[in-house]
């Protein structure tokens, strides 16, 4: 059905048509009752160790006061040698990291080279600065490339931080305390994994927005070890994902069988061509 | 930054008139566009609306003025000529064009952004009247 008030095709990209309507609706609700987006109130941490980078995250996603997802995967794949932990609005971190991954994949197909972590950081910084913080994505990028082991953090307004150990999310202060105390340059793999686990655990204990299991991702020159979950929470519920009832669960009261009478009207035989 | 650079930057900034009502002489066309309120038309309702609408325009102006300062007048002139030529290779307004030449010139043919994923014009839910759209484009409306 052709509309006569559409004089140009709508521009692609973000559509701000509903912004005026939303601000009018917020006034009607009387403040504080509009639906909130799904956030990953989170603890994420990263540590550079001798042979690579260890990234850790919890697995709880909250929507205001309700836990929306107990098995949320917060460590996203960017490239075979680069992974990214995301805190903030869940949809924003997912889409942004997917876009980054696609762009780096196109780059490596075009040039035949593995992408470097600093390229991912630059693309993210440009993208997030363009939207002036409206995309709520706090990201920790870690990876191993030809220039070494790198760990960067990117804030929602486009700020970049390059340090050997990082935490982000609502539980970052508790986790950072553990990392400040326990970090040494050139840690061994097992010590680095244990340090990150303790840091995430501190974030889970001290912050309501973090919880459930701990995921760890170890990136080295040889490859990636994504351990999900590294440590499961002791407070597990035993709910099944699929509720499948075995035959005989519901008792049968009566049974009546009516045979369907069919008569052959026409019969044709077509030879299958098996040459 | 020398004064010549500053004045070039000021001259190239894009005016805020992006949200003015579309109609003859800038007056709201109530027959086609419906009623409007002055507040909606003058100020953007979202902080990003204006900057997103003019993003590519601003980027191009910034890049071309830097190019002019570094390499002289001919470089941006020639590039703009090529952009204008590539912008004219399009289908009629109610069909989507691939903008392949324009993308290749800009270098955005191997970059994916939100413009490629969100509000794809190929999947737009609203269809315009072809005759009206062509007349609008030619300025006859």
PDB file of N, CA and C in Angstrom, chain A residues 174-245:
ATOM      1  N   UNK A 174      35.763  -4.074  43.723  1.00  0.00           N
ATOM      2  CA  UNK A 174      36.171  -5.211  44.538  1.00  0.00           C
ATOM      3  C   UNK A 174      37.214  -6.045  43.809  1.00  0.00           C
ATOM      4  N   UNK A 175      36.970  -6.274  42.504  1.00  0.00           N
ATOM      5  CA  UNK A 175      37.911  -7.102  41.751  1.00  0.00           C
ATOM      6  C   UNK A 175      39.251  -6.397  41.594  1.00  0.00           C
ATOM      7  N   UNK A 176      39.216  -5.066  41.433  1.00  0.00           N
ATOM      8  CA  UNK A 176      40.474  -4.346  41.230  1.00  0.00           C
ATOM      9  C   UNK A 176      41.342  -4.415  42.467  1.00  0.00           C
ATOM     10  N   UNK A 177      40.696  -4.434  43.651  1.00  0.00           N
ATOM     11  CA  UNK A 177      41.482  -4.558  44.876  1.00  0.00           C
ATOM     12  C   UNK A 177      42.302  -5.834  44.890  1.00  0.00           C
ATOM     13  N   UNK A 178      41.664  -6.940  44.477  1.00  0.00           N
ATOM     14  CA  UNK A 178      42.375  -8.223  44.429  1.00  0.00           C
ATOM     15  C   UNK A 178      43.519  -8.160  43.420  1.00  0.00           C
ATOM     16  N   UNK A 179      43.245  -7.569  42.263  1.00  0.00           N
ATOM     17  CA  UNK A 179      44.281  -7.524  41.231  1.00  0.00           C
ATOM     18  C   UNK A 179      45.431  -6.621  41.649  1.00  0.00           C
ATOM     19  N   UNK A 180      45.113  -5.504  42.283  1.00  0.00           N
ATOM     20  CA  UNK A 180      46.193  -4.605  42.733  1.00  0.00           C
ATOM     21  C   UNK A 180      47.110  -5.310  43.706  1.00  0.00           C
ATOM     22  N   UNK A 181      46.500  -6.165  44.555  1.00  0.00           N
ATOM     23  CA  UNK A 181      47.309  -6.832  45.561  1.00  0.00           C
ATOM     24  C   UNK A 181      48.110  -7.975  44.970  1.00  0.00           C
ATOM     25  N   UNK A 182      47.478  -8.739  44.053  1.00  0.00           N
ATOM     26  CA  UNK A 182      48.099  -9.997  43.640  1.00  0.00           C
ATOM     27  C   UNK A 182      48.837  -9.948  42.322  1.00  0.00           C
ATOM     28  N   UNK A 183      48.764  -8.845  41.564  1.00  0.00           N
ATOM     29  CA  UNK A 183      49.377  -8.853  40.240  1.00  0.00           C
ATOM     30  C   UNK A 183      50.882  -8.695  40.335  1.00  0.00           C
ATOM     31  N   UNK A 184      51.587  -9.525  39.557  1.00  0.00           N
ATOM     32  CA  UNK A 184      53.016  -9.343  39.359  1.00  0.00           C
ATOM     33  C   UNK A 184      53.267  -9.413  37.862  1.00  0.00           C
ATOM     34  N   UNK A 185      54.295  -8.781  37.337  1.00  0.00           N
ATOM     35  CA  UNK A 185      54.588  -8.939  35.920  1.00  0.00           C
ATOM     36  C   UNK A 185      55.047 -10.362  35.631  1.00  0.00           C
ATOM     37  N   UNK A 186      54.707 -10.889  34.461  1.00  0.00           N
ATOM     38  CA  UNK A 186      55.159 -12.225  34.045  1.00  0.00           C
ATOM     39  C   UNK A 186      54.706 -13.326  34.985  1.00  0.00           C
ATOM     40  N   UNK A 187      53.387 -13.390  35.224  1.00  0.00           N
ATOM     41  CA  UNK A 187      52.854 -14.487  36.031  1.00  0.00           C
ATOM     42  C   UNK A 187      52.852 -15.771  35.218  1.00  0.00           C
ATOM     43  N   UNK A 188      52.762 -16.914  35.932  1.00  0.00           N
ATOM     44  CA  UNK A 188      52.577 -18.185  35.244  1.00  0.00           C
ATOM     45  C   UNK A 188      51.096 -18.380  34.954  1.00  0.00           C
ATOM     46  N   UNK A 189      50.780 -19.351  34.060  1.00  0.00           N
ATOM     47  CA  UNK A 189      49.402 -19.525  33.616  1.00  0.00           C
ATOM     48  C   UNK A 189      48.461 -19.853  34.766  1.00  0.00           C
ATOM     49  N   UNK A 190      48.842 -20.844  35.596  1.00  0.00           N
ATOM     50  CA  UNK A 190      47.913 -21.271  36.641  1.00  0.00           C
ATOM     51  C   UNK A 190      47.709 -20.167  37.666  1.00  0.00           C
ATOM     52  N   UNK A 191      48.799 -19.438  37.975  1.00  0.00           N
ATOM     53  CA  UNK A 191      48.659 -18.352  38.949  1.00  0.00           C
ATOM     54  C   UNK A 191      47.772 -17.245  38.373  1.00  0.00           C
ATOM     55  N   UNK A 192      47.921 -16.980  37.073  1.00  0.00           N
ATOM     56  CA  UNK A 192      47.114 -15.913  36.461  1.00  0.00           C
ATOM     57  C   UNK A 192      45.630 -16.296  36.480  1.00  0.00           C
ATOM     58  N   UNK A 193      45.346 -17.577  36.144  1.00  0.00           N
ATOM     59  CA  UNK A 193      43.945 -18.021  36.149  1.00  0.00           C
ATOM     60  C   UNK A 193      43.364 -17.923  37.547  1.00  0.00           C
ATOM     61  N   UNK A 194      44.147 -18.322  38.550  1.00  0.00           N
ATOM     62  CA  UNK A 194      43.671 -18.285  39.921  1.00  0.00           C
ATOM     63  C   UNK A 194      43.439 -16.847  40.362  1.00  0.00           C
ATOM     64  N   UNK A 195      44.337 -15.944  39.957  1.00  0.00           N
ATOM     65  CA  UNK A 195      44.180 -14.534  40.324  1.00  0.00           C
ATOM     66  C   UNK A 195      42.896 -13.962  39.742  1.00  0.00           C
ATOM     67  N   UNK A 196      42.637 -14.254  38.477  1.00  0.00           N
ATOM     68  CA  UNK A 196      41.419 -13.723  37.848  1.00  0.00           C
ATOM     69  C   UNK A 196      40.187 -14.335  38.502  1.00  0.00           C
ATOM     70  N   UNK A 197      40.264 -15.623  38.847  1.00  0.00           N
ATOM     71  CA  UNK A 197      39.111 -16.256  39.465  1.00  0.00           C
ATOM     72  C   UNK A 197      38.807 -15.606  40.808  1.00  0.00           C
ATOM     73  N   UNK A 198      39.843 -15.362  41.593  1.00  0.00           N
ATOM     74  CA  UNK A 198      39.622 -14.741  42.905  1.00  0.00           C
ATOM     75  C   UNK A 198      39.081 -13.330  42.749  1.00  0.00           C
ATOM     76  N   UNK A 199      39.569 -12.620  41.726  1.00  0.00           N
ATOM     77  CA  UNK A 199      39.072 -11.254  41.507  1.00  0.00           C
ATOM     78  C   UNK A 199      37.587 -11.263  41.153  1.00  0.00           C
ATOM     79  N   UNK A 200      37.190 -12.148  40.223  1.00  0.00           N
ATOM     80  CA  UNK A 200      35.771 -12.206  39.844  1.00  0.00           C
ATOM     81  C   UNK A 200      34.932 -12.655  41.038  1.00  0.00           C
ATOM     82  N   UNK A 201      35.479 -13.577  41.822  1.00  0.00           N
ATOM     83  CA  UNK A 201      34.765 -14.047  42.998  1.00  0.00           C
ATOM     84  C   UNK A 201      34.530 -12.903  43.971  1.00  0.00           C
ATOM     85  N   UNK A 202      35.531 -12.041  44.160  1.00  0.00           N
ATOM     86  CA  UNK A 202      35.351 -10.883  45.036  1.00  0.00           C
ATOM     87  C   UNK A 202      34.264  -9.968  44.497  1.00  0.00           C
ATOM     88  N   UNK A 203      34.243  -9.795  43.168  1.00  0.00           N
ATOM     89  CA  UNK A 203      33.187  -8.973  42.575  1.00  0.00           C
ATOM     90  C   UNK A 203      31.816  -9.595  42.798  1.00  0.00           C
ATOM     91  N   UNK A 204      31.716 -10.923  42.672  1.00  0.00           N
ATOM     92  CA  UNK A 204      30.431 -11.596  42.846  1.00  0.00           C
ATOM     93  C   UNK A 204      29.949 -11.450  44.277  1.00  0.00           C
ATOM     94  N   UNK A 205      30.893 -11.565  45.232  1.00  0.00           N
ATOM     95  CA  UNK A 205      30.494 -11.503  46.635  1.00  0.00           C
ATOM     96  C   UNK A 205      30.068 -10.094  47.025  1.00  0.00           C
ATOM     97  N   UNK A 206      30.698  -9.094  46.456  1.00  0.00           N
ATOM     98  CA  UNK A 206      30.449  -7.732  46.931  1.00  0.00           C
ATOM     99  C   UNK A 206      29.433  -6.969  46.121  1.00  0.00           C
ATOM    100  N   UNK A 207      28.973  -7.496  45.007  1.00  0.00           N
ATOM    101  CA  UNK A 207      28.104  -6.717  44.133  1.00  0.00           C
ATOM    102  C   UNK A 207      26.851  -7.516  43.827  1.00  0.00           C
ATOM    103  N   UNK A 208      25.675  -6.867  43.887  1.00  0.00           N
ATOM    104  CA  UNK A 208      24.432  -7.567  43.611  1.00  0.00           C
ATOM    105  C   UNK A 208      24.264  -7.878  42.136  1.00  0.00           C
ATOM    106  N   UNK A 209      24.887  -7.053  41.301  1.00  0.00           N
ATOM    107  CA  UNK A 209      24.665  -7.243  39.876  1.00  0.00           C
ATOM    108  C   UNK A 209      25.497  -8.340  39.264  1.00  0.00           C
ATOM    109  N   UNK A 210      26.442  -8.927  40.031  1.00  0.00           N
ATOM    110  CA  UNK A 210      27.278 -10.005  39.498  1.00  0.00           C
ATOM    111  C   UNK A 210      26.961 -11.259  40.261  1.00  0.00           C
ATOM    112  N   UNK A 211      27.076 -12.399  39.574  1.00  0.00           N
ATOM    113  CA  UNK A 211      26.840 -13.633  40.303  1.00  0.00           C
ATOM    114  C   UNK A 211      26.902 -14.835  39.411  1.00  0.00           C
ATOM    115  N   UNK A 212      26.446 -15.948  39.930  1.00  0.00           N
ATOM    116  CA  UNK A 212      26.399 -17.234  39.240  1.00  0.00           C
ATOM    117  C   UNK A 212      27.808 -17.701  38.884  1.00  0.00           C
ATOM    118  N   UNK A 213      28.005 -18.212  37.685  1.00  0.00           N
ATOM    119  CA  UNK A 213      29.283 -18.881  37.411  1.00  0.00           C
ATOM    120  C   UNK A 213      30.370 -17.912  36.995  1.00  0.00           C
ATOM    121  N   UNK A 214      31.593 -18.453  36.907  1.00  0.00           N
ATOM    122  CA  UNK A 214      32.743 -17.660  36.453  1.00  0.00           C
ATOM    123  C   UNK A 214      33.256 -18.289  35.165  1.00  0.00           C
ATOM    124  N   UNK A 215      33.385 -17.485  34.105  1.00  0.00           N
ATOM    125  CA  UNK A 215      33.978 -17.956  32.842  1.00  0.00           C
ATOM    126  C   UNK A 215      35.385 -17.401  32.725  1.00  0.00           C
ATOM    127  N   UNK A 216      36.267 -18.228  32.161  1.00  0.00           N
ATOM    128  CA  UNK A 216      37.656 -17.784  31.978  1.00  0.00           C
ATOM    129  C   UNK A 216      38.031 -18.033  30.525  1.00  0.00           C
ATOM    130  N   UNK A 217      38.790 -17.120  29.941  1.00  0.00           N
ATOM    131  CA  UNK A 217      39.258 -17.317  28.569  1.00  0.00           C
ATOM    132  C   UNK A 217      40.752 -17.029  28.545  1.00  0.00           C
ATOM    133  N   UNK A 218      41.535 -18.033  28.157  1.00  0.00           N
ATOM    134  CA  UNK A 218      42.997 -17.877  28.129  1.00  0.00           C
ATOM    135  C   UNK A 218      43.421 -17.767  26.672  1.00  0.00           C
ATOM    136  N   UNK A 219      44.090 -16.678  26.320  1.00  0.00           N
ATOM    137  CA  UNK A 219      44.546 -16.483  24.934  1.00  0.00           C
ATOM    138  C   UNK A 219      46.063 -16.506  24.931  1.00  0.00           C
ATOM    139  N   UNK A 220      46.619 -17.417  24.163  1.00  0.00           N
ATOM    140  CA  UNK A 220      48.078 -17.476  24.012  1.00  0.00           C
ATOM    141  C   UNK A 220      48.409 -17.537  22.536  1.00  0.00           C
ATOM    142  N   UNK A 221      49.700 -17.520  22.248  1.00  0.00           N
ATOM    143  CA  UNK A 221      50.120 -17.600  20.849  1.00  0.00           C
ATOM    144  C   UNK A 221      49.656 -18.903  20.212  1.00  0.00           C
ATOM    145  N   UNK A 222      49.576 -19.982  21.019  1.00  0.00           N
ATOM    146  CA  UNK A 222      49.197 -21.279  20.450  1.00  0.00           C
ATOM    147  C   UNK A 222      47.717 -21.332  20.135  1.00  0.00           C
ATOM    148  N   UNK A 223      46.912 -20.620  20.931  1.00  0.00           N
ATOM    149  CA  UNK A 223      45.479 -20.713  20.681  1.00  0.00           C
ATOM    150  C   UNK A 223      44.695 -20.176  21.849  1.00  0.00           C
ATOM    151  N   UNK A 224      43.400 -20.482  21.838  1.00  0.00           N
ATOM    152  CA  UNK A 224      42.487 -19.927  22.830  1.00  0.00           C
ATOM    153  C   UNK A 224      41.866 -21.069  23.614  1.00  0.00           C
ATOM    154  N   UNK A 225      41.776 -20.896  24.939  1.00  0.00           N
ATOM    155  CA  UNK A 225      41.111 -21.888  25.778  1.00  0.00           C
ATOM    156  C   UNK A 225      39.952 -21.181  26.471  1.00  0.00           C
ATOM    157  N   UNK A 226      38.729 -21.424  25.991  1.00  0.00           N
ATOM    158  CA  UNK A 226      37.555 -20.725  26.550  1.00  0.00           C
ATOM    159  C   UNK A 226      36.892 -21.699  27.510  1.00  0.00           C
ATOM    160  N   UNK A 227      37.069 -21.491  28.784  1.00  0.00           N
ATOM    161  CA  UNK A 227      36.573 -22.439  29.788  1.00  0.00           C
ATOM    162  C   UNK A 227      35.272 -21.870  30.344  1.00  0.00           C
ATOM    163  N   UNK A 228      34.174 -22.498  29.938  1.00  0.00           N
ATOM    164  CA  UNK A 228      32.857 -21.989  30.365  1.00  0.00           C
ATOM    165  C   UNK A 228      32.053 -23.114  30.925  1.00  0.00           C
ATOM    166  N   UNK A 229      31.771 -23.305  32.203  1.00  0.00           N
ATOM    167  CA  UNK A 229      32.207 -22.410  33.257  1.00  0.00           C
ATOM    168  C   UNK A 229      33.509 -22.886  33.878  1.00  0.00           C
ATOM    169  N   UNK A 230      34.293 -21.950  34.370  1.00  0.00           N
ATOM    170  CA  UNK A 230      35.540 -22.307  35.042  1.00  0.00           C
ATOM    171  C   UNK A 230      35.238 -22.747  36.452  1.00  0.00           C
ATOM    172  N   UNK A 231      34.321 -22.021  37.083  1.00  0.00           N
ATOM    173  CA  UNK A 231      33.922 -22.387  38.441  1.00  0.00           C
ATOM    174  C   UNK A 231      32.428 -22.157  38.529  1.00  0.00           C
ATOM    175  N   UNK A 232      31.691 -23.202  38.929  1.00  0.00           N
ATOM    176  CA  UNK A 232      30.244 -23.027  39.023  1.00  0.00           C
ATOM    177  C   UNK A 232      29.853 -22.557  40.399  1.00  0.00           C
ATOM    178  N   UNK A 233      28.760 -21.847  40.459  1.00  0.00           N
ATOM    179  CA  UNK A 233      28.308 -21.356  41.759  1.00  0.00           C
ATOM    180  C   UNK A 233      27.777 -22.515  42.588  1.00  0.00           C
ATOM    181  N   UNK A 234      27.913 -22.439  43.922  1.00  0.00           N
ATOM    182  CA  UNK A 234      27.408 -23.535  44.753  1.00  0.00           C
ATOM    183  C   UNK A 234      25.893 -23.490  44.833  1.00  0.00           C
ATOM    184  N   UNK A 235      25.316 -22.319  44.582  1.00  0.00           N
ATOM    185  CA  UNK A 235      23.880 -22.161  44.725  1.00  0.00           C
ATOM    186  C   UNK A 235      23.235 -22.400  43.384  1.00  0.00           C
ATOM    187  N   UNK A 236      23.090 -23.690  43.056  1.00  0.00           N
ATOM    188  CA  UNK A 236      22.529 -24.005  41.752  1.00  0.00           C
ATOM    189  C   UNK A 236      21.112 -24.507  41.939  1.00  0.00           C
ATOM    190  N   UNK A 237      20.195 -24.155  41.018  1.00  0.00           N
ATOM    191  CA  UNK A 237      18.876 -24.791  41.097  1.00  0.00           C
ATOM    192  C   UNK A 237      18.849 -25.931  40.104  1.00  0.00           C
ATOM    193  N   UNK A 238      18.064 -26.960  40.417  1.00  0.00           N
ATOM    194  CA  UNK A 238      18.092 -28.144  39.558  1.00  0.00           C
ATOM    195  C   UNK A 238      16.931 -28.146  38.592  1.00  0.00           C
ATOM    196  N   UNK A 239      16.654 -26.989  38.011  1.00  0.00           N
ATOM    197  CA  UNK A 239      15.553 -26.957  37.044  1.00  0.00           C
ATOM    198  C   UNK A 239      16.029 -27.534  35.724  1.00  0.00           C
ATOM    199  N   UNK A 240      15.179 -28.329  35.122  1.00  0.00           N
ATOM    200  CA  UNK A 240      15.552 -28.907  33.841  1.00  0.00           C
ATOM    201  C   UNK A 240      15.210 -27.913  32.740  1.00  0.00           C
ATOM    202  N   UNK A 241      15.972 -27.968  31.664  1.00  0.00           N
ATOM    203  CA  UNK A 241      15.679 -27.080  30.543  1.00  0.00           C
ATOM    204  C   UNK A 241      14.501 -27.605  29.733  1.00  0.00           C
ATOM    205  N   UNK A 242      14.459 -28.934  29.567  1.00  0.00           N
ATOM    206  CA  UNK A 242      13.373 -29.494  28.761  1.00  0.00           C
ATOM    207  C   UNK A 242      12.490 -30.331  29.680  1.00  0.00           C
ATOM    208  N   UNK A 243      11.217 -30.135  29.585  1.00  0.00           N
ATOM    209  CA  UNK A 243      10.295 -30.941  30.379  1.00  0.00           C
ATOM    210  C   UNK A 243       9.656 -31.951  29.460  1.00  0.00           C
ATOM    211  N   UNK A 244      10.232 -33.154  29.428  1.00  0.00           N
ATOM    212  CA  UNK A 244       9.723 -34.177  28.526  1.00  0.00           C
ATOM    213  C   UNK A 244       9.152 -35.285  29.388  1.00  0.00           C
ATOM    214  N   UNK A 245       7.903 -35.602  29.217  1.00  0.00           N
ATOM    215  CA  UNK A 245       7.249 -36.609  30.039  1.00  0.00           C
ATOM    216  C   UNK A 245       7.282 -37.936  29.316  1.00  0.00           C
TER     217      UNK A 245
END
